[in-house]
Tab-separated table of C-alpha atoms in Angstrom:
chain	number	residue	atom	x	y	z
A	2	UNK	CA	80.618	107.144	98.727
A	3	UNK	CA	81.130	110.608	100.155
A	4	UNK	CA	81.292	113.968	98.385
A	5	UNK	CA	82.289	116.063	101.408
A	6	UNK	CA	85.556	116.806	99.599
A	7	UNK	CA	86.256	118.110	96.111
A	8	UNK	CA	86.283	114.557	94.795
A	9	UNK	CA	84.423	111.324	95.428
A	10	UNK	CA	85.714	108.743	97.913
A	11	UNK	CA	84.518	105.148	97.660
A	12	UNK	CA	84.372	102.503	100.396
A	13	UNK	CA	83.489	98.809	100.704
A	14	UNK	CA	79.759	99.454	100.433
A	15	UNK	CA	80.332	101.134	97.060
A	16	UNK	CA	82.065	98.129	95.522
A	17	UNK	CA	81.200	94.497	94.803
A	18	UNK	CA	83.913	91.938	94.147
A	19	UNK	CA	81.304	89.629	92.598
A	20	UNK	CA	81.451	91.964	89.594
A	21	UNK	CA	84.572	89.971	88.725
A	22	UNK	CA	82.983	86.539	89.255
A	23	UNK	CA	82.836	85.845	85.529
A	24	UNK	CA	86.268	87.313	84.857
A	25	UNK	CA	89.865	86.179	85.096
A	26	UNK	CA	92.341	88.827	86.204
A	27	UNK	CA	95.852	88.650	84.764
A	28	UNK	CA	98.402	90.320	87.028
A	29	UNK	CA	101.496	91.095	84.987
A	30	UNK	CA	104.523	91.245	87.286
A	31	UNK	CA	105.199	89.824	90.722
A	32	UNK	CA	107.316	92.517	92.335
A	33	UNK	CA	106.310	94.996	95.016
A	34	UNK	CA	102.760	95.691	93.800
A	35	UNK	CA	102.273	92.553	91.702
A	36	UNK	CA	102.630	90.022	94.487
A	37	UNK	CA	100.272	92.003	96.740
A	38	UNK	CA	97.555	92.493	94.123
A	39	UNK	CA	97.672	88.871	92.979
A	40	UNK	CA	97.549	87.375	96.472
A	41	UNK	CA	94.889	89.769	97.762
A	42	UNK	CA	92.664	89.192	94.730
A	43	UNK	CA	93.108	85.446	95.076
A	44	UNK	CA	92.158	85.604	98.762
A	45	UNK	CA	89.105	87.667	97.779
A	46	UNK	CA	87.879	84.835	95.575
A	47	UNK	CA	88.921	86.313	92.230
A	48	UNK	CA	90.277	84.010	89.522
A	49	UNK	CA	93.895	85.186	89.127
A	50	UNK	CA	96.674	84.288	86.727
A	51	UNK	CA	100.144	85.816	87.017
A	52	UNK	CA	101.957	86.833	83.841
A	53	UNK	CA	105.750	86.501	83.931
A	54	UNK	CA	108.363	85.880	81.284
A	55	UNK	CA	109.519	82.269	81.080
A	56	UNK	CA	112.928	82.894	82.677
A	57	UNK	CA	111.606	85.180	85.430
A	58	UNK	CA	113.063	84.502	88.870
A	59	UNK	CA	109.633	85.317	90.330
A	60	UNK	CA	107.925	82.322	88.773
A	61	UNK	CA	108.841	79.978	91.610
A	62	UNK	CA	107.667	82.517	94.209
A	63	UNK	CA	104.273	82.958	92.555
A	64	UNK	CA	103.816	79.224	92.161
A	65	UNK	CA	104.841	78.660	95.789
A	66	UNK	CA	102.105	81.122	96.758
A	67	UNK	CA	99.593	78.853	95.015
A	68	UNK	CA	99.048	81.005	91.933
A	69	UNK	CA	98.810	79.968	88.293
A	70	UNK	CA	101.650	81.383	86.181
A	71	UNK	CA	101.918	81.893	82.429
A	72	UNK	CA	103.717	84.218	80.036
A	73	UNK	CA	102.283	87.745	79.820
A	74	UNK	CA	100.735	87.023	76.414
A	75	UNK	CA	99.209	83.739	77.582
A	76	UNK	CA	97.866	85.358	80.752
A	77	UNK	CA	96.307	88.239	78.793
A	78	UNK	CA	94.696	85.809	76.356
A	79	UNK	CA	92.954	84.001	79.239
A	80	UNK	CA	91.860	87.160	81.082
A	81	UNK	CA	89.131	89.755	80.866
A	82	UNK	CA	91.028	92.147	83.153
A	83	UNK	CA	94.745	92.706	82.571
A	84	UNK	CA	96.565	94.505	85.377
A	85	UNK	CA	99.915	95.881	84.216
A	86	UNK	CA	102.156	96.005	87.289
A	87	UNK	CA	105.622	95.649	85.817
A	88	UNK	CA	107.925	98.699	86.209
A	89	UNK	CA	107.083	101.784	84.152
A	90	UNK	CA	110.231	101.412	82.103
A	91	UNK	CA	109.348	97.947	80.773
A	92	UNK	CA	105.576	98.397	80.420
A	93	UNK	CA	105.657	99.473	76.746
A	94	UNK	CA	107.602	96.354	75.756
A	95	UNK	CA	105.276	94.103	77.746
A	96	UNK	CA	102.265	95.849	76.251
A	97	UNK	CA	103.483	95.000	72.748
A	98	UNK	CA	103.339	91.331	73.775
A	99	UNK	CA	99.807	91.471	75.177
A	100	UNK	CA	98.116	93.909	72.781
A	101	UNK	CA	97.176	91.196	70.224
A	102	UNK	CA	95.426	89.281	73.014
A	103	UNK	CA	93.141	92.138	74.111
A	104	UNK	CA	89.503	91.673	73.128
A	105	UNK	CA	86.647	94.143	72.925
A	106	UNK	CA	85.273	94.841	76.378
A	107	UNK	CA	88.415	93.810	78.232
A	108	UNK	CA	89.846	96.021	80.956
A	109	UNK	CA	93.426	97.293	80.890
A	110	UNK	CA	94.262	98.128	84.509
A	111	UNK	CA	97.213	100.154	85.865
A	112	UNK	CA	98.549	101.257	89.241
A	113	UNK	CA	100.303	104.337	87.841
A	114	UNK	CA	99.388	106.489	84.868
A	115	UNK	CA	102.839	107.311	83.453
A	116	UNK	CA	102.744	105.325	80.218
A	117	UNK	CA	99.136	106.144	79.381
A	118	UNK	CA	99.439	109.839	80.183
A	119	UNK	CA	102.705	110.270	78.281
A	120	UNK	CA	101.509	108.160	75.324
A	121	UNK	CA	104.047	105.358	75.678
A	122	UNK	CA	101.109	102.952	75.629
A	123	UNK	CA	98.188	103.707	73.295
A	124	UNK	CA	95.408	101.203	73.976
A	125	UNK	CA	92.748	100.291	71.414
A	126	UNK	CA	89.453	102.150	71.619
A	127	UNK	CA	87.378	99.048	72.390
A	128	UNK	CA	88.733	98.320	75.891
A	129	UNK	CA	88.262	99.967	79.269
A	130	UNK	CA	91.387	101.621	80.680
A	131	UNK	CA	91.372	102.100	84.447
A	132	UNK	CA	93.633	102.667	87.404
A	133	UNK	CA	93.557	101.465	90.994
A	134	UNK	CA	96.680	102.836	92.649
A	135	UNK	CA	97.342	101.899	96.282
A	136	UNK	CA	99.182	104.733	98.024
A	137	UNK	CA	101.616	102.399	99.725
A	138	UNK	CA	104.431	99.975	98.906
A	139	UNK	CA	103.177	96.549	97.930
A	140	UNK	CA	104.324	94.704	101.048
A	141	UNK	CA	102.128	97.002	103.143
A	142	UNK	CA	99.178	96.480	100.792
A	143	UNK	CA	99.529	92.768	101.465
A	144	UNK	CA	100.165	93.108	105.198
A	145	UNK	CA	97.215	95.430	105.711
A	146	UNK	CA	94.926	93.062	103.820
A	147	UNK	CA	96.026	90.076	105.911
A	148	UNK	CA	95.427	92.105	109.073
A	149	UNK	CA	91.884	92.923	107.992
A	150	UNK	CA	92.845	96.522	107.322
A	151	UNK	CA	92.898	98.602	104.170
A	152	UNK	CA	95.302	100.699	102.136
A	153	UNK	CA	94.065	104.026	100.726
A	154	UNK	CA	94.049	104.109	96.958
A	155	UNK	CA	93.226	106.147	93.878
A	156	UNK	CA	90.683	105.408	91.154
A	157	UNK	CA	90.849	106.770	87.622
A	158	UNK	CA	89.055	105.909	84.402
A	159	UNK	CA	90.864	106.892	81.203
A	160	UNK	CA	88.597	105.059	78.780
A	161	UNK	CA	85.111	103.663	79.463
A	162	UNK	CA	84.227	101.552	76.452
A	163	UNK	CA	81.781	99.241	78.238
A	164	UNK	CA	80.094	101.821	80.422
A	165	UNK	CA	81.039	99.678	83.435
A	166	UNK	CA	84.673	100.703	83.859
A	167	UNK	CA	84.196	102.375	87.233
A	168	UNK	CA	82.204	99.457	88.632
A	169	UNK	CA	84.831	96.940	87.567
A	170	UNK	CA	87.704	99.100	88.824
A	171	UNK	CA	86.034	99.437	92.226
A	172	UNK	CA	85.583	95.659	92.358
A	173	UNK	CA	89.309	95.322	91.735
A	174	UNK	CA	90.000	97.940	94.413
A	175	UNK	CA	87.865	96.051	96.902
A	176	UNK	CA	89.586	92.814	95.955
A	177	UNK	CA	92.978	94.168	96.974
A	178	UNK	CA	91.640	95.873	100.112
A	179	UNK	CA	91.734	99.527	99.103
A	180	UNK	CA	88.043	100.261	99.612
A	181	UNK	CA	88.402	99.208	103.254
A	182	UNK	CA	90.310	102.443	103.790
A	183	UNK	CA	88.882	104.559	100.970
A	184	UNK	CA	89.499	105.078	97.272
A	185	UNK	CA	89.756	108.648	95.992
A	186	UNK	CA	88.619	109.427	92.448
A	187	UNK	CA	91.133	111.222	90.251
A	188	UNK	CA	92.371	111.215	86.641
A	189	UNK	CA	95.352	109.621	84.939
A	190	UNK	CA	96.835	113.068	84.366
A	191	UNK	CA	96.401	114.233	87.950
A	192	UNK	CA	97.718	111.009	89.481
A	193	UNK	CA	100.748	110.911	87.207
A	194	UNK	CA	101.800	114.536	87.530
A	195	UNK	CA	101.203	114.874	91.285
A	196	UNK	CA	102.933	111.537	91.945
A	197	UNK	CA	106.061	112.456	89.997
A	198	UNK	CA	106.188	115.959	91.453
A	199	UNK	CA	105.731	114.664	95.002
A	200	UNK	CA	108.528	112.139	94.557
A	201	UNK	CA	110.937	114.696	93.141
A	202	UNK	CA	110.206	117.811	95.204
A	203	UNK	CA	109.235	116.351	98.571
A	204	UNK	CA	109.077	112.628	99.265
A	205	UNK	CA	112.315	111.377	97.742
A	206	UNK	CA	114.371	114.174	96.209
A	207	UNK	CA	113.422	117.003	98.566
A	208	UNK	CA	113.609	115.026	101.816
A	209	UNK	CA	116.851	113.257	100.911
A	210	UNK	CA	118.542	116.520	99.930
A	211	UNK	CA	117.269	118.309	103.042
A	212	UNK	CA	118.624	115.534	105.276
A	213	UNK	CA	122.018	115.458	103.561
A	214	UNK	CA	122.360	119.235	103.588
A	215	UNK	CA	121.450	119.446	107.264
A	216	UNK	CA	123.934	116.681	108.055
A	217	UNK	CA	126.715	118.360	106.062
A	218	UNK	CA	126.019	121.736	107.694
A	219	UNK	CA	126.482	120.295	111.190
A	220	UNK	CA	129.549	118.211	110.317
A	221	UNK	CA	131.210	121.127	108.520
A	222	UNK	CA	130.597	123.226	111.635
A	223	UNK	CA	132.564	120.733	113.727
A	224	UNK	CA	129.817	118.596	115.241
A	225	UNK	CA	130.225	114.816	115.315
A	226	UNK	CA	128.833	112.798	112.398
A	227	UNK	CA	126.942	110.661	114.888
A	228	UNK	CA	125.065	113.615	116.380
A	229	UNK	CA	124.420	115.031	112.920
A	230	UNK	CA	122.984	111.695	111.811
A	231	UNK	CA	120.639	111.422	114.760
A	232	UNK	CA	119.338	114.968	114.459
A	233	UNK	CA	118.888	115.056	110.694
A	234	UNK	CA	118.168	111.436	109.738
A	235	UNK	CA	117.157	109.225	112.649
A	236	UNK	CA	114.583	111.589	114.141
A	237	UNK	CA	112.976	112.206	110.752
A	238	UNK	CA	110.939	109.018	111.085
A	239	UNK	CA	109.608	110.085	114.485
A	240	UNK	CA	108.417	113.409	113.091
A	241	UNK	CA	106.922	111.896	109.936
A	242	UNK	CA	105.061	109.290	111.991
A	243	UNK	CA	103.415	112.082	113.985
A	244	UNK	CA	102.407	113.857	110.770
A	245	UNK	CA	101.057	110.614	109.308
A	246	UNK	CA	98.956	109.895	112.375
A	247	UNK	CA	97.476	113.359	112.903
A	248	UNK	CA	98.732	115.891	110.397
A	249	UNK	CA	100.999	118.854	111.058
A	250	UNK	CA	98.905	119.792	114.080
A	251	UNK	CA	99.661	116.512	115.841
A	252	UNK	CA	103.345	117.009	115.151
A	253	UNK	CA	103.406	120.540	116.562
A	254	UNK	CA	101.424	119.404	119.605
A	255	UNK	CA	103.889	116.592	120.305
A	256	UNK	CA	107.227	118.378	120.031
A	257	UNK	CA	108.574	120.772	122.643
A	258	UNK	CA	107.595	124.444	122.680
A	259	UNK	CA	111.184	125.257	121.802
A	260	UNK	CA	111.043	122.990	118.765
A	261	UNK	CA	107.675	124.390	117.724
A	262	UNK	CA	108.737	128.033	118.008
A	263	UNK	CA	112.035	127.367	116.260
A	264	UNK	CA	110.339	125.455	113.472
A	265	UNK	CA	107.618	128.039	112.954
A	266	UNK	CA	110.032	130.973	112.892
A	267	UNK	CA	112.940	129.395	110.966
A	268	UNK	CA	111.279	126.974	108.570
A	269	UNK	CA	110.522	129.756	106.091
A	270	UNK	CA	114.184	130.768	106.144
A	271	UNK	CA	115.125	127.357	104.761
A	272	UNK	CA	112.176	126.657	102.479
A	273	UNK	CA	111.832	130.192	101.135
A	274	UNK	CA	110.381	131.763	98.001
A	275	UNK	CA	113.434	130.653	96.030
A	276	UNK	CA	112.690	127.035	96.913
A	277	UNK	CA	109.066	127.564	95.890
A	278	UNK	CA	110.259	128.852	92.513
A	279	UNK	CA	112.444	125.768	92.126
A	280	UNK	CA	109.476	123.538	92.938
A	281	UNK	CA	107.362	125.320	90.351
A	282	UNK	CA	110.101	124.687	87.779
A	283	UNK	CA	110.129	120.997	88.707
A	284	UNK	CA	106.349	120.901	88.283
A	285	UNK	CA	106.610	122.634	84.895
A	286	UNK	CA	109.027	119.936	83.721
A	287	UNK	CA	106.593	117.245	84.823
A	288	UNK	CA	103.571	118.916	83.216
A	289	UNK	CA	105.176	119.709	79.869
A	290	UNK	CA	106.637	116.213	79.494
A	291	UNK	CA	110.261	117.309	79.765
A	292	UNK	CA	110.981	114.916	82.630
A	293	UNK	CA	109.186	112.025	80.935
A	294	UNK	CA	111.186	112.539	77.751
A	295	UNK	CA	114.418	112.759	79.735
A	296	UNK	CA	113.656	109.574	81.707
A	297	UNK	CA	112.676	107.625	78.600
A	298	UNK	CA	115.893	108.708	76.863
A	299	UNK	CA	117.924	107.856	79.955
A	300	UNK	CA	116.636	104.299	79.873
A	301	UNK	CA	117.216	103.995	76.154
A	302	UNK	CA	120.849	105.001	76.781
A	303	UNK	CA	121.237	102.321	79.496
A	304	UNK	CA	120.929	104.789	82.396
A	305	UNK	CA	124.357	106.494	82.511
A	306	UNK	CA	123.248	109.497	84.619
A	307	UNK	CA	121.066	107.352	86.867
A	308	UNK	CA	123.929	104.956	87.552
A	309	UNK	CA	126.381	107.747	88.405
A	310	UNK	CA	123.987	109.580	90.728
A	311	UNK	CA	122.839	106.365	92.385
A	312	UNK	CA	126.413	105.407	93.209
A	313	UNK	CA	127.203	108.899	94.530
A	314	UNK	CA	124.203	108.636	96.874
A	315	UNK	CA	125.396	105.276	98.187
A	316	UNK	CA	128.880	106.735	98.749
A	317	UNK	CA	127.672	109.706	100.825
A	318	UNK	CA	129.181	109.793	104.304
A	319	UNK	CA	125.760	109.758	105.978
A	320	UNK	CA	125.181	106.250	104.626
A	321	UNK	CA	128.359	104.875	106.217
A	322	UNK	CA	127.664	106.610	109.526
A	323	UNK	CA	124.068	105.433	109.561
A	324	UNK	CA	124.941	101.832	108.785
A	325	UNK	CA	127.495	101.774	111.592
A	326	UNK	CA	125.121	103.331	114.128
A	327	UNK	CA	122.133	101.171	113.249
A	328	UNK	CA	124.155	98.041	113.933
A	329	UNK	CA	124.724	99.190	117.520
A	330	UNK	CA	121.084	99.278	118.572
A	331	UNK	CA	118.934	96.530	120.007
A	332	UNK	CA	116.266	96.809	117.319
A	333	UNK	CA	118.762	96.350	114.481
A	334	UNK	CA	118.780	92.537	114.425
A	335	UNK	CA	114.982	92.256	114.566
A	336	UNK	CA	114.436	94.794	111.789
A	337	UNK	CA	117.175	93.254	109.669
A	338	UNK	CA	115.216	89.992	109.522
A	339	UNK	CA	112.008	91.807	108.580
A	340	UNK	CA	113.804	93.931	105.986
A	341	UNK	CA	115.333	90.860	104.349
A	342	UNK	CA	111.906	89.260	103.995
A	343	UNK	CA	110.312	92.380	102.530
A	344	UNK	CA	113.290	93.116	100.284
A	345	UNK	CA	112.927	89.673	98.721
A	346	UNK	CA	109.381	90.610	97.719
A	347	UNK	CA	110.084	94.171	96.625
A	348	UNK	CA	113.102	93.205	94.533
A	349	UNK	CA	111.450	90.155	92.999
A	350	UNK	CA	111.946	90.032	89.251
A	351	UNK	CA	108.935	91.411	87.406
């Protein structure tokens, strides 16, 4: 463990998978995160049972991977650690099924704090409530583990009934490979609010809107859609990879002096104080629960706004141009095969 930062970071030497030797871990869900957690824990020598509804299309996949499968309630009844990895929107309903099976001293484990933080799930006082949240899609959690590498993760303890919640959570984190890279200690509140804000303002909403707006600006000015796509979409991955590998400094060091000067002098013109104010408003809506309430209501109404916006995104011209261009390149066929394999895992029924 290191305390060089403002929070603790745990590594392999700080965790012991044998802490779970006398426990069965129920992994509820077998989608993006579920399949990775279950397989990694199983490979780490942990007794794992996968909880899926009886008509789940993922049952055959989990069984083919050599895992024991039961209903969520049956899995929870046989386990001391219950890891809830079904989508946020269905977690409350699944929790209703497993709550009667929770016993004093059990651990309720999550990979995202949404339903605990926003009180959609209210666990009993006599169980530990913890979080190990890999900061990566599930297929990479699995791939990194198989390659002997790790995936950075987050650790949070919401409720420590036994006094051993952190120890058991770290054992879980080591079992799925997170402590190989490092596990950062946080809280359910901090993980939930920063995660949602990051998705909305930067990672998903902000980036997607920036790309589309840049594309539209060039096309409206008379430039070809193909050139607009390459400059605003295709090269984004190259830039992000540089940032991922070495931070902003590595990116600035790798691009041309022209690009660096232009970026440093014009970036503030695009992302200005008005954008900062908008981001602060987005954060306010996350912190005060406005977004959570809206999203819960949206699901209760069968997602009318979500469906409309999702279809509009798919219909954007940049999607058609990108699909056509990607088919023309040599790497397209190879990546298509890989994408199909990973998509089958990510979209597996939870």
